[in-house]
Amino acid sequence: RALAAQTQDGLTVAVRANVEIPEEAVEAREEGAEGIGLYRTEYLYIDRLHPPTEDEQLTAFRAVLDAMPHRPIVLRTFDIGGDKFVSTFKMPVELNPMLGLRAVRLALLRPEVFLEHLRAMVRASAFGDVRIMVPMVSSVSELVWARQMLEKAIAQVKAGGAPVAEHIPLGVMIEVPSAAVLADHFARHAEFMSIGTNDLIQYTLAVDRSSRRLAHLASPFDPAIVRLIERVVAAGERYDRPVSVCGAMAGDPLAALLLLGLGVREFSMEVSAIPQVRETFRRVTLEEARR
């Protein structure tokens, strides 16, 4: 955990953590994480009747920043819906919630809640390296709307007299096949892209990721998944946009080697996987990963 995540031929890779609550950020730092590649903000909305206030959200974000000083913190806007039900929103009953009202679609329906969510993130930017990421985006228009909302949030926070970072990068999660296919278009509007392999596998291979009976079909090594990842990485290289992987694939040593060979240089994973993946990178050369 204390040694650099560096291949034997000298390539240094960024290894960051996925966290759900601020306390996990402290554990992540102790395990060798070089920042937070995914902070799941939807957990702030669970087990309560009303959405968290802007100040409550800011307190949680600052706790993560304090645990990881001078390191990048990627705050993902709430991914509510699908398999993450919360009592805060009166979600409609859907036959297939994974294909229904969730994440950015819910934000479009409740823009006032989303704007408050963004204001808390914007205020947090004054205390560290904050980056904002939008999940489950399936069309460029959704990302363009999210950027407009972020600009509105920045203007409101400044008008209120609170300090704001000079620049707050806005990124997009690539976890829907349409986004992967159009990664070159998304790269023109997003400052970074993060591949959520769990949902990308589920939607591309039409396999319910919660089904034990079908789990063997949900392989990160399926050629269709590898090809989509390759496409996203190529788009990132073409438009000079960093591409990270924050799904379970990043925390699997063999899969991490495949990703390294495909050109991924930023990884974010569950805290427990960090030391093993760092060690894995130290045992190989980039050429071996490419082969």
Coordinates of C-alpha atoms in Angstrom, one line a residue:
R1 CA 0.0 0.0 0.0
A2 CA 2.9 2.4 0.6
L3 CA 4.6 1.7 -2.8
A4 CA 3.9 3.5 -6.0
A5 CA 1.5 1.8 -8.5
Q6 CA 4.2 1.7 -11.1
T7 CA 4.8 -0.9 -13.8
Q8 CA 8.3 -2.5 -14.0
D9 CA 9.0 -0.3 -17.1
G10 CA 8.2 2.9 -15.1
L11 CA 4.6 3.8 -16.0
T12 CA 2.8 5.2 -12.9
V13 CA -0.9 4.5 -12.7
A14 CA -3.5 6.3 -10.6
V15 CA -5.3 4.1 -8.1
R16 CA -8.2 5.7 -6.3
A17 CA -11.2 4.5 -4.2
N18 CA -14.9 4.2 -4.5
V19 CA -16.6 5.3 -1.3
E20 CA -20.2 5.7 0.0
I21 CA -19.7 7.4 3.3
P22 CA -17.1 9.9 4.4
E23 CA -15.6 7.5 7.0
E24 CA -14.5 5.2 4.1
A25 CA -12.3 7.9 2.7
V26 CA -10.1 7.7 5.8
E27 CA -9.7 3.9 5.3
A28 CA -9.1 4.4 1.6
R29 CA -6.2 6.8 2.4
E30 CA -4.7 4.2 4.8
E31 CA -4.9 1.6 2.1
G32 CA -3.0 3.7 -0.4
A33 CA -5.7 5.4 -2.4
E34 CA -4.5 8.4 -4.4
G35 CA -7.9 10.2 -4.1
I36 CA -11.5 9.3 -4.5
G37 CA -12.5 8.3 -8.0
L38 CA -16.2 7.8 -7.1
Y39 CA -18.1 9.2 -4.2
R40 CA -21.6 7.8 -4.3
T41 CA -23.7 10.8 -3.1
E42 CA -27.1 9.0 -3.3
Y43 CA -26.5 7.5 0.1
L44 CA -27.1 11.0 1.6
Y45 CA -30.7 10.6 0.6
I46 CA -31.4 7.2 2.1
D47 CA -33.5 6.6 5.3
R48 CA -35.0 10.1 5.4
L49 CA -38.3 11.7 4.5
H50 CA -36.9 14.9 3.0
P51 CA -33.7 15.5 0.9
P52 CA -30.6 16.5 2.8
T53 CA -30.1 20.3 3.0
E54 CA -27.4 22.0 1.0
D55 CA -25.4 22.5 4.3
E56 CA -25.8 18.8 5.2
Q57 CA -24.4 17.8 1.9
L58 CA -21.6 20.3 2.1
T59 CA -20.6 18.8 5.5
A60 CA -20.4 15.3 4.0
F61 CA -18.4 16.5 1.0
R62 CA -15.9 18.4 3.2
A63 CA -15.4 15.4 5.4
V64 CA -14.2 13.4 2.3
L65 CA -12.0 16.3 1.3
D66 CA -10.5 16.6 4.7
A67 CA -9.7 12.8 4.6
M68 CA -7.9 13.2 1.3
P69 CA -6.1 16.6 1.3
H70 CA -4.5 17.7 -1.9
R71 CA -5.9 14.7 -3.8
P72 CA -8.7 14.6 -6.4
I73 CA -12.2 13.9 -5.2
V74 CA -14.8 12.9 -7.8
L75 CA -18.3 13.6 -6.6
R76 CA -20.9 11.7 -8.6
T77 CA -24.3 13.4 -8.7
F78 CA -27.0 11.2 -7.2
D79 CA -27.7 7.9 -8.9
I80 CA -31.1 7.3 -7.4
G81 CA -33.5 4.8 -8.9
G82 CA -32.8 1.4 -10.4
D83 CA -31.6 -0.8 -7.6
K84 CA -31.1 2.2 -5.2
F85 CA -34.5 3.1 -3.8
V86 CA -34.8 6.0 -1.4
S87 CA -37.8 7.3 0.6
T88 CA -36.8 10.9 -0.1
F89 CA -38.4 10.8 -3.6
K90 CA -41.8 9.2 -4.3
M91 CA -40.6 7.0 -7.1
P92 CA -43.2 5.5 -9.4
V93 CA -43.6 1.7 -9.5
E94 CA -41.9 0.5 -12.6
L95 CA -41.8 -3.0 -14.2
N96 CA -38.1 -2.6 -14.9
P97 CA -36.6 0.2 -12.7
M98 CA -33.1 -0.4 -14.1
L99 CA -34.4 1.0 -17.4
G100 CA -36.6 3.6 -15.8
L101 CA -36.5 6.8 -13.9
R102 CA -33.1 7.0 -12.4
A103 CA -30.0 9.2 -12.0
V104 CA -29.9 12.1 -14.6
R105 CA -33.5 11.3 -15.7
L106 CA -34.6 12.0 -12.1
A107 CA -32.5 15.1 -12.0
L108 CA -34.3 16.4 -15.1
L109 CA -37.6 15.7 -13.4
R110 CA -36.6 17.4 -10.1
P111 CA -34.2 20.2 -11.3
E112 CA -34.6 22.2 -8.0
V113 CA -33.3 19.3 -6.0
F114 CA -30.5 18.7 -8.5
L115 CA -29.5 22.4 -8.4
E116 CA -29.3 22.4 -4.6
H117 CA -27.2 19.2 -4.9
L118 CA -24.8 21.0 -7.3
R119 CA -24.6 24.1 -5.1
A120 CA -23.3 22.0 -2.2
M121 CA -20.6 20.5 -4.5
V122 CA -19.7 23.9 -5.9
R123 CA -19.3 25.3 -2.3
A124 CA -17.1 22.2 -1.5
S125 CA -14.8 23.1 -4.3
A126 CA -13.3 25.9 -2.2
F127 CA -11.9 23.3 0.1
G128 CA -10.1 20.9 -2.2
D129 CA -9.7 19.3 -5.7
V130 CA -13.4 18.7 -6.4
R131 CA -14.6 17.2 -9.7
I132 CA -18.2 16.5 -10.6
M133 CA -19.4 13.5 -12.5
V134 CA -22.9 12.8 -14.0
P135 CA -24.1 9.1 -14.1
M136 CA -26.3 7.1 -16.4
V137 CA -26.1 9.7 -19.2
S138 CA -27.4 8.2 -22.5
S139 CA -27.5 11.3 -24.7
V140 CA -25.3 14.3 -25.2
S141 CA -28.2 16.6 -24.6
E142 CA -28.4 15.3 -21.0
L143 CA -24.8 16.2 -20.4
V144 CA -25.2 19.6 -22.0
W145 CA -28.2 20.3 -19.6
A146 CA -26.1 19.1 -16.6
R147 CA -23.4 21.6 -17.6
Q148 CA -25.9 24.4 -17.8
M149 CA -27.2 23.5 -14.4
L150 CA -23.6 23.5 -13.0
E151 CA -23.0 26.9 -14.4
K152 CA -26.2 28.1 -12.8
A153 CA -25.2 26.6 -9.5
I154 CA -21.8 28.3 -9.7
A155 CA -23.4 31.7 -10.4
Q156 CA -25.8 31.3 -7.5
V157 CA -23.0 30.4 -5.0
K158 CA -20.9 33.3 -6.2
A159 CA -23.9 35.6 -5.9
G160 CA -24.3 34.5 -2.3
G161 CA -20.7 35.5 -1.6
A162 CA -19.2 32.0 -1.0
P163 CA -15.8 31.1 -2.4
V164 CA -15.6 28.8 -5.4
A165 CA -12.8 27.1 -7.1
E166 CA -11.5 28.8 -10.2
H167 CA -12.5 25.8 -12.3
I168 CA -14.6 22.7 -11.5
P169 CA -14.2 19.9 -14.0
L170 CA -17.4 18.2 -15.2
G171 CA -17.2 14.6 -16.3
V172 CA -19.5 11.9 -17.4
M173 CA -19.9 8.2 -16.6
I174 CA -19.9 5.9 -19.5
E175 CA -22.2 3.0 -18.4
V176 CA -24.8 2.9 -21.1
P177 CA -23.9 1.4 -24.5
S178 CA -25.2 4.5 -26.4
A179 CA -22.7 6.6 -24.5
A180 CA -19.8 4.2 -25.2
V181 CA -20.7 4.2 -28.9
L182 CA -20.8 8.0 -29.0
A183 CA -17.8 8.5 -26.7
D184 CA -16.2 10.8 -29.2
H185 CA -19.2 13.1 -29.0
F186 CA -19.3 13.0 -25.2
A187 CA -15.6 13.7 -25.1
R188 CA -16.3 17.1 -26.7
H189 CA -18.5 18.1 -23.8
A190 CA -17.0 16.3 -20.8
E191 CA -13.6 17.1 -19.3
F192 CA -13.2 13.5 -18.2
M193 CA -14.9 10.1 -18.7
S194 CA -15.3 7.3 -16.2
I195 CA -16.4 3.9 -17.3
G196 CA -18.9 2.2 -15.0
T197 CA -18.3 -1.4 -16.1
N198 CA -21.0 -2.9 -13.8
D199 CA -23.9 -1.3 -15.7
L200 CA -22.1 -1.3 -19.0
I201 CA -21.8 -5.1 -18.8
Q202 CA -25.5 -5.4 -17.7
Y203 CA -26.9 -3.2 -20.5
T204 CA -24.6 -4.4 -23.2
L205 CA -25.0 -8.2 -22.6
A206 CA -28.7 -7.9 -21.4
V207 CA -27.8 -9.7 -18.1
D208 CA -29.4 -8.7 -14.8
R209 CA -26.4 -8.1 -12.6
S210 CA -28.4 -9.0 -9.5
S211 CA -29.2 -12.5 -10.9
R212 CA -27.0 -15.2 -9.4
R213 CA -28.2 -17.7 -12.0
L214 CA -27.0 -15.4 -14.8
A215 CA -23.9 -14.1 -13.1
H216 CA -21.6 -16.3 -15.2
L217 CA -22.8 -14.5 -18.4
A218 CA -21.9 -11.0 -17.1
S219 CA -18.2 -11.2 -17.9
P220 CA -16.0 -8.2 -18.1
F221 CA -13.8 -10.2 -20.6
D222 CA -16.6 -10.5 -23.1
P223 CA -15.3 -9.2 -26.5
A224 CA -18.2 -6.8 -26.8
I225 CA -17.3 -5.1 -23.5
V226 CA -13.6 -5.0 -24.4
R227 CA -14.4 -3.4 -27.7
L228 CA -16.6 -0.7 -26.1
I229 CA -13.9 0.1 -23.5
E230 CA -11.3 0.3 -26.3
R231 CA -13.6 2.8 -28.1
V232 CA -14.0 5.0 -25.1
V233 CA -10.2 5.0 -24.4
A234 CA -9.6 5.9 -28.1
A235 CA -12.0 8.8 -27.8
G236 CA -10.3 10.0 -24.7
E237 CA -6.9 10.0 -26.4
R238 CA -8.3 11.8 -29.4
Y239 CA -9.7 14.6 -27.4
D240 CA -7.2 14.6 -24.6
R241 CA -9.7 13.6 -22.0
P242 CA -8.7 11.3 -19.1
V243 CA -10.5 8.0 -19.0
S244 CA -10.9 6.1 -15.8
V245 CA -12.7 2.9 -14.9
C246 CA -14.6 2.8 -11.6
G247 CA -16.6 -0.4 -11.9
A248 CA -15.8 -3.8 -10.3
M249 CA -13.6 -4.6 -13.3
A250 CA -11.0 -2.1 -12.0
G251 CA -10.6 -3.9 -8.7
D252 CA -10.0 -7.4 -10.3
P253 CA -6.3 -7.9 -10.8
L254 CA -6.5 -9.8 -14.1
A255 CA -9.1 -7.3 -15.5
A256 CA -7.0 -4.4 -14.3
L257 CA -4.1 -5.7 -16.4
L258 CA -6.4 -5.9 -19.5
L259 CA -7.6 -2.4 -18.9
L260 CA -3.9 -1.2 -18.5
G261 CA -3.1 -2.9 -21.9
L262 CA -6.1 -1.1 -23.5
G263 CA -4.8 2.3 -22.4
V264 CA -6.6 3.0 -19.1
R265 CA -4.3 4.9 -16.7
E266 CA -6.8 5.8 -13.9
F267 CA -8.5 3.2 -11.8
S268 CA -11.0 3.5 -9.0
M269 CA -12.2 0.6 -6.9
E270 CA -13.6 -0.7 -3.6
V271 CA -11.1 0.1 -0.8
S272 CA -10.3 -3.6 0.0
A273 CA -9.0 -4.1 -3.6
I274 CA -6.5 -1.3 -3.6
P275 CA -3.3 -2.9 -2.2
Q276 CA -3.7 -6.0 -4.4
V277 CA -4.2 -4.1 -7.6
R278 CA -1.3 -1.7 -6.8
E279 CA 0.9 -4.8 -6.3
T280 CA -0.4 -6.3 -9.6
F281 CA 0.8 -3.3 -11.6
R282 CA 4.2 -3.5 -9.9
R283 CA 4.7 -7.1 -11.2
V284 CA 4.3 -6.4 -14.9
T285 CA 5.5 -4.3 -17.8
L286 CA 3.2 -2.2 -20.0
E287 CA 4.1 -4.4 -22.9
E288 CA 3.0 -7.5 -21.1
A289 CA -0.3 -5.9 -20.3
R290 CA -0.8 -5.0 -24.0
R291 CA -0.1 -8.5 -25.1

